[in-house]
């Protein structure tokens, strides 16, 4: 690679790395109540803001800027949680490990992990900075996916983990390829002609949207969902395969990234169980701080739950908006915040609906409830997704990049038969 081509990346990448470095070192080397933590949080926010202001220009010729921008703000929320909200500390980790492993002979090999050495602190500092789900710590999320739902204690052997993970990676990357399409393909050209980046896509009945346009929206939404899921599972599995194969981590330290989509018979279960929970701790802790400490809302109040949902999805929207901006989507047309705020409203609607009609819902058979739930979730996503996806699609097409296929999975097969 030409060193000159890397030059624009140098400063933004350094800023991105410093966000994690400052967070990890501060958490590992300072007491949980140290005033230095608040100063470190301010530094992290400043670094992230500077990174965001540079990323669109520095990464103009690559799509890496989008994910980096999104993860930068995820890391900011992570830093705020660890530094000043949850007050994560190395001492608390050592104490937790001592209670968990301290009295058992089988765990004698872990005795060194209880020694508070500088080297171990430094290693732990960078591990915890990227451990968003707090796996194997006192702060581990409650809904951590397991390898086998019928036997939650099951952990595969290293070889089996690597083999299964490799299969997941291959399938995921194949799905990404099958659900994206080259912009020069005539079918893509026709699909793009049906798309609009206006927010009126949320009210197709007001503008006389044709059946063909609705079909195109549905098809690219399906492709988008498959690509998102496959990308998350594929990249996570790839990292797991490499690190577990090298012995850096054990399989137990790399649980599945998400639960099965069969769990998604409501929007609440889709986002709270079936989808990845990487952002759960970061969003919930910050939402609870605003609810309980700033607004003084009782933790037992239903309003606290509603505010948590609104905050979590709104912040998710802004995080993904940062990704859109780094991709080159204009701020005026990005629909990320719209999409995620609609998810919040959908979740709140479910809560109110279940409260009002609980007695009637209980009389319906569980199987029929699930079927109706799947239909509800599918229809809601097919309606809400275009407001976010359309501007991305138009931007990708303009830049000559592969976009979501209007003929998911079978598009390449059909094209091969035609040619």
PDB file of C-alpha atoms in Angstrom, residues 115-286:
ATOM      1  CA  UNK A 115      -2.499 -11.137  41.541  1.00  0.00           C
ATOM      2  CA  UNK A 116      -2.691  -7.406  41.033  1.00  0.00           C
ATOM      3  CA  UNK A 117       0.354  -7.002  38.781  1.00  0.00           C
ATOM      4  CA  UNK A 118       0.859  -4.078  36.457  1.00  0.00           C
ATOM      5  CA  UNK A 119       1.211  -6.360  33.444  1.00  0.00           C
ATOM      6  CA  UNK A 120      -2.103  -8.083  34.137  1.00  0.00           C
ATOM      7  CA  UNK A 121      -3.769  -4.735  34.718  1.00  0.00           C
ATOM      8  CA  UNK A 122      -2.599  -3.538  31.317  1.00  0.00           C
ATOM      9  CA  UNK A 123      -3.835  -6.682  29.573  1.00  0.00           C
ATOM     10  CA  UNK A 124      -7.154  -6.463  31.386  1.00  0.00           C
ATOM     11  CA  UNK A 125      -7.486  -2.770  30.536  1.00  0.00           C
ATOM     12  CA  UNK A 126      -7.639  -3.431  26.803  1.00  0.00           C
ATOM     13  CA  UNK A 127      -9.766  -6.540  27.145  1.00  0.00           C
ATOM     14  CA  UNK A 128     -12.437  -4.747  29.191  1.00  0.00           C
ATOM     15  CA  UNK A 129     -12.436  -1.779  26.796  1.00  0.00           C
ATOM     16  CA  UNK A 130     -13.753  -4.040  24.017  1.00  0.00           C
ATOM     17  CA  UNK A 131     -15.809  -6.359  26.242  1.00  0.00           C
ATOM     18  CA  UNK A 132     -19.122  -4.599  25.589  1.00  0.00           C
ATOM     19  CA  UNK A 133     -21.204  -7.416  27.040  1.00  0.00           C
ATOM     20  CA  UNK A 134     -18.910  -7.653  30.090  1.00  0.00           C
ATOM     21  CA  UNK A 135     -18.413 -11.398  29.598  1.00  0.00           C
ATOM     22  CA  UNK A 136     -16.833 -13.146  32.610  1.00  0.00           C
ATOM     23  CA  UNK A 137     -16.980 -10.031  34.769  1.00  0.00           C
ATOM     24  CA  UNK A 138     -19.234  -8.922  37.654  1.00  0.00           C
ATOM     25  CA  UNK A 139     -21.039  -6.659  35.163  1.00  0.00           C
ATOM     26  CA  UNK A 140     -21.954  -9.362  32.587  1.00  0.00           C
ATOM     27  CA  UNK A 141     -25.281  -8.739  30.837  1.00  0.00           C
ATOM     28  CA  UNK A 142     -28.188 -10.868  32.031  1.00  0.00           C
ATOM     29  CA  UNK A 143     -29.307 -11.968  28.561  1.00  0.00           C
ATOM     30  CA  UNK A 144     -26.023 -13.380  27.317  1.00  0.00           C
ATOM     31  CA  UNK A 145     -26.728 -15.951  24.551  1.00  0.00           C
ATOM     32  CA  UNK A 146     -25.699 -19.548  25.211  1.00  0.00           C
ATOM     33  CA  UNK A 147     -24.316 -22.209  22.876  1.00  0.00           C
ATOM     34  CA  UNK A 148     -27.248 -24.577  23.484  1.00  0.00           C
ATOM     35  CA  UNK A 149     -30.630 -23.308  24.693  1.00  0.00           C
ATOM     36  CA  UNK A 150     -31.573 -26.796  25.929  1.00  0.00           C
ATOM     37  CA  UNK A 151     -28.368 -27.023  27.973  1.00  0.00           C
ATOM     38  CA  UNK A 152     -27.235 -23.516  28.996  1.00  0.00           C
ATOM     39  CA  UNK A 153     -24.059 -24.881  30.638  1.00  0.00           C
ATOM     40  CA  UNK A 154     -22.809 -26.503  27.427  1.00  0.00           C
ATOM     41  CA  UNK A 155     -19.572 -25.162  25.933  1.00  0.00           C
ATOM     42  CA  UNK A 156     -18.090 -26.688  22.736  1.00  0.00           C
ATOM     43  CA  UNK A 157     -14.520 -27.899  22.524  1.00  0.00           C
ATOM     44  CA  UNK A 158     -11.977 -25.610  20.898  1.00  0.00           C
ATOM     45  CA  UNK A 159     -11.932 -27.684  17.696  1.00  0.00           C
ATOM     46  CA  UNK A 160     -15.720 -27.831  17.432  1.00  0.00           C
ATOM     47  CA  UNK A 161     -15.985 -24.095  18.102  1.00  0.00           C
ATOM     48  CA  UNK A 162     -13.504 -23.308  15.314  1.00  0.00           C
ATOM     49  CA  UNK A 163     -15.214 -25.644  12.824  1.00  0.00           C
ATOM     50  CA  UNK A 164     -18.717 -24.362  13.561  1.00  0.00           C
ATOM     51  CA  UNK A 165     -17.509 -20.770  13.498  1.00  0.00           C
ATOM     52  CA  UNK A 166     -15.805 -21.304  10.140  1.00  0.00           C
ATOM     53  CA  UNK A 167     -19.042 -22.643   8.672  1.00  0.00           C
ATOM     54  CA  UNK A 168     -20.910 -19.591  10.003  1.00  0.00           C
ATOM     55  CA  UNK A 169     -18.355 -17.262   8.410  1.00  0.00           C
ATOM     56  CA  UNK A 170     -18.659 -18.952   5.005  1.00  0.00           C
ATOM     57  CA  UNK A 171     -22.459 -18.933   5.082  1.00  0.00           C
ATOM     58  CA  UNK A 172     -22.562 -15.316   6.264  1.00  0.00           C
ATOM     59  CA  UNK A 173     -20.267 -13.996   3.538  1.00  0.00           C
ATOM     60  CA  UNK A 174     -22.148 -16.028   0.921  1.00  0.00           C
ATOM     61  CA  UNK A 175     -25.442 -14.484   2.055  1.00  0.00           C
ATOM     62  CA  UNK A 176     -23.951 -10.991   1.913  1.00  0.00           C
ATOM     63  CA  UNK A 177     -22.879 -11.638  -1.675  1.00  0.00           C
ATOM     64  CA  UNK A 178     -26.238 -13.137  -2.688  1.00  0.00           C
ATOM     65  CA  UNK A 179     -28.211 -10.274  -1.132  1.00  0.00           C
ATOM     66  CA  UNK A 180     -26.239  -7.450  -2.740  1.00  0.00           C
ATOM     67  CA  UNK A 181     -26.124  -6.480  -6.393  1.00  0.00           C
ATOM     68  CA  UNK A 182     -23.829  -4.566  -8.722  1.00  0.00           C
ATOM     69  CA  UNK A 183     -25.156  -1.067  -9.596  1.00  0.00           C
ATOM     70  CA  UNK A 184     -24.781  -1.781 -13.311  1.00  0.00           C
ATOM     71  CA  UNK A 185     -27.287  -4.639 -13.168  1.00  0.00           C
ATOM     72  CA  UNK A 186     -30.493  -3.592 -15.023  1.00  0.00           C
ATOM     73  CA  UNK A 187     -32.610  -4.887 -12.150  1.00  0.00           C
ATOM     74  CA  UNK A 188     -30.784  -2.588  -9.748  1.00  0.00           C
ATOM     75  CA  UNK A 189     -31.246   0.363 -12.094  1.00  0.00           C
ATOM     76  CA  UNK A 190     -34.971  -0.317 -12.195  1.00  0.00           C
ATOM     77  CA  UNK A 191     -35.180  -0.678  -8.416  1.00  0.00           C
ATOM     78  CA  UNK A 192     -33.323   2.588  -7.781  1.00  0.00           C
ATOM     79  CA  UNK A 193     -35.852   4.405  -9.963  1.00  0.00           C
ATOM     80  CA  UNK A 194     -38.568   3.389  -7.487  1.00  0.00           C
ATOM     81  CA  UNK A 195     -36.765   4.747  -4.395  1.00  0.00           C
ATOM     82  CA  UNK A 196     -37.133   8.125  -2.716  1.00  0.00           C
ATOM     83  CA  UNK A 197     -35.173   9.578   0.186  1.00  0.00           C
ATOM     84  CA  UNK A 198     -38.156  11.657   1.332  1.00  0.00           C
ATOM     85  CA  UNK A 199     -39.760  10.841   4.678  1.00  0.00           C
ATOM     86  CA  UNK A 200     -43.083  10.485   2.873  1.00  0.00           C
ATOM     87  CA  UNK A 201     -42.178   6.831   2.269  1.00  0.00           C
ATOM     88  CA  UNK A 202     -43.707   6.322   5.722  1.00  0.00           C
ATOM     89  CA  UNK A 203     -47.087   7.362   4.306  1.00  0.00           C
ATOM     90  CA  UNK A 204     -47.331   5.586   0.930  1.00  0.00           C
ATOM     91  CA  UNK A 205     -51.118   5.924   0.980  1.00  0.00           C
ATOM     92  CA  UNK A 206     -50.785   9.714   0.705  1.00  0.00           C
ATOM     93  CA  UNK A 207     -48.733   9.709  -2.491  1.00  0.00           C
ATOM     94  CA  UNK A 208     -50.365   6.892  -4.409  1.00  0.00           C
ATOM     95  CA  UNK A 209     -47.399   4.538  -4.198  1.00  0.00           C
ATOM     96  CA  UNK A 210     -47.598   1.801  -6.834  1.00  0.00           C
ATOM     97  CA  UNK A 211     -47.617  -1.902  -6.049  1.00  0.00           C
ATOM     98  CA  UNK A 212     -44.268  -2.241  -7.834  1.00  0.00           C
ATOM     99  CA  UNK A 213     -42.678   0.375  -5.560  1.00  0.00           C
ATOM    100  CA  UNK A 214     -44.008  -1.387  -2.470  1.00  0.00           C
ATOM    101  CA  UNK A 215     -42.609  -4.678  -3.790  1.00  0.00           C
ATOM    102  CA  UNK A 216     -39.186  -3.119  -4.405  1.00  0.00           C
ATOM    103  CA  UNK A 217     -39.181  -1.670  -0.886  1.00  0.00           C
ATOM    104  CA  UNK A 218     -40.080  -5.073   0.529  1.00  0.00           C
ATOM    105  CA  UNK A 219     -37.379  -6.923  -1.415  1.00  0.00           C
ATOM    106  CA  UNK A 220     -34.513  -4.572  -0.586  1.00  0.00           C
ATOM    107  CA  UNK A 221     -35.676  -4.486   3.044  1.00  0.00           C
ATOM    108  CA  UNK A 222     -35.435  -8.283   3.177  1.00  0.00           C
ATOM    109  CA  UNK A 223     -31.965  -8.099   1.608  1.00  0.00           C
ATOM    110  CA  UNK A 224     -30.962  -5.412   4.098  1.00  0.00           C
ATOM    111  CA  UNK A 225     -32.085  -7.521   7.039  1.00  0.00           C
ATOM    112  CA  UNK A 226     -30.192 -10.564   5.795  1.00  0.00           C
ATOM    113  CA  UNK A 227     -27.046  -8.525   5.079  1.00  0.00           C
ATOM    114  CA  UNK A 228     -27.123  -6.878   8.516  1.00  0.00           C
ATOM    115  CA  UNK A 229     -27.622 -10.163  10.354  1.00  0.00           C
ATOM    116  CA  UNK A 230     -25.067 -12.029   8.231  1.00  0.00           C
ATOM    117  CA  UNK A 231     -22.477  -9.251   8.572  1.00  0.00           C
ATOM    118  CA  UNK A 232     -22.799  -9.159  12.354  1.00  0.00           C
ATOM    119  CA  UNK A 233     -22.664 -12.942  12.745  1.00  0.00           C
ATOM    120  CA  UNK A 234     -19.934 -13.329  10.120  1.00  0.00           C
ATOM    121  CA  UNK A 235     -17.539 -10.707  11.475  1.00  0.00           C
ATOM    122  CA  UNK A 236     -18.108 -11.785  15.082  1.00  0.00           C
ATOM    123  CA  UNK A 237     -17.574 -15.454  14.183  1.00  0.00           C
ATOM    124  CA  UNK A 238     -14.449 -14.632  12.172  1.00  0.00           C
ATOM    125  CA  UNK A 239     -12.931 -12.850  15.151  1.00  0.00           C
ATOM    126  CA  UNK A 240     -13.901 -15.738  17.422  1.00  0.00           C
ATOM    127  CA  UNK A 241     -12.444 -18.389  15.113  1.00  0.00           C
ATOM    128  CA  UNK A 242      -9.095 -16.604  14.855  1.00  0.00           C
ATOM    129  CA  UNK A 243      -8.710 -15.738  18.546  1.00  0.00           C
ATOM    130  CA  UNK A 244      -9.948 -19.080  19.874  1.00  0.00           C
ATOM    131  CA  UNK A 245      -7.838 -21.033  17.367  1.00  0.00           C
ATOM    132  CA  UNK A 246      -4.755 -19.076  18.461  1.00  0.00           C
ATOM    133  CA  UNK A 247      -5.537 -19.769  22.115  1.00  0.00           C
ATOM    134  CA  UNK A 248      -6.015 -16.104  23.004  1.00  0.00           C
ATOM    135  CA  UNK A 249      -9.533 -16.899  24.254  1.00  0.00           C
ATOM    136  CA  UNK A 250     -11.345 -20.048  25.316  1.00  0.00           C
ATOM    137  CA  UNK A 251     -14.698 -20.911  23.675  1.00  0.00           C
ATOM    138  CA  UNK A 252     -16.564 -20.018  26.884  1.00  0.00           C
ATOM    139  CA  UNK A 253     -15.278 -16.453  26.506  1.00  0.00           C
ATOM    140  CA  UNK A 254     -16.769 -16.132  23.011  1.00  0.00           C
ATOM    141  CA  UNK A 255     -20.494 -16.974  23.306  1.00  0.00           C
ATOM    142  CA  UNK A 256     -22.871 -16.451  20.351  1.00  0.00           C
ATOM    143  CA  UNK A 257     -23.411 -12.828  19.355  1.00  0.00           C
ATOM    144  CA  UNK A 258     -27.206 -13.159  19.282  1.00  0.00           C
ATOM    145  CA  UNK A 259     -30.080 -15.514  19.941  1.00  0.00           C
ATOM    146  CA  UNK A 260     -32.194 -17.156  17.245  1.00  0.00           C
ATOM    147  CA  UNK A 261     -34.545 -15.001  15.176  1.00  0.00           C
ATOM    148  CA  UNK A 262     -37.298 -17.468  16.054  1.00  0.00           C
ATOM    149  CA  UNK A 263     -37.436 -15.557  19.353  1.00  0.00           C
ATOM    150  CA  UNK A 264     -38.576 -12.399  17.539  1.00  0.00           C
ATOM    151  CA  UNK A 265     -42.362 -12.692  17.720  1.00  0.00           C
ATOM    152  CA  UNK A 266     -42.589  -9.111  19.003  1.00  0.00           C
ATOM    153  CA  UNK A 267     -40.530  -5.974  18.518  1.00  0.00           C
ATOM    154  CA  UNK A 268     -39.618  -6.146  22.196  1.00  0.00           C
ATOM    155  CA  UNK A 269     -38.213  -9.644  21.767  1.00  0.00           C
ATOM    156  CA  UNK A 270     -36.590  -8.803  18.436  1.00  0.00           C
ATOM    157  CA  UNK A 271     -34.490  -5.994  19.882  1.00  0.00           C
ATOM    158  CA  UNK A 272     -34.215  -7.327  23.440  1.00  0.00           C
ATOM    159  CA  UNK A 273     -33.510 -11.007  22.797  1.00  0.00           C
ATOM    160  CA  UNK A 274     -33.094 -12.081  19.163  1.00  0.00           C
ATOM    161  CA  UNK A 275     -30.816  -9.238  18.022  1.00  0.00           C
ATOM    162  CA  UNK A 276     -27.306  -8.684  19.324  1.00  0.00           C
ATOM    163  CA  UNK A 277     -27.070  -7.161  22.809  1.00  0.00           C
ATOM    164  CA  UNK A 278     -23.699  -5.469  22.366  1.00  0.00           C
ATOM    165  CA  UNK A 279     -25.168  -2.038  23.136  1.00  0.00           C
ATOM    166  CA  UNK A 280     -27.454  -3.144  25.960  1.00  0.00           C
ATOM    167  CA  UNK A 281     -25.274  -2.252  28.952  1.00  0.00           C
ATOM    168  CA  UNK A 282     -24.079   1.016  27.430  1.00  0.00           C
ATOM    169  CA  UNK A 283     -27.558   2.255  26.568  1.00  0.00           C
ATOM    170  CA  UNK A 284     -29.378   1.032  29.673  1.00  0.00           C
ATOM    171  CA  UNK A 285     -26.845   2.460  32.123  1.00  0.00           C
ATOM    172  CA  UNK A 286     -26.896   5.895  30.473  1.00  0.00           C
TER     173      UNK A 286
END
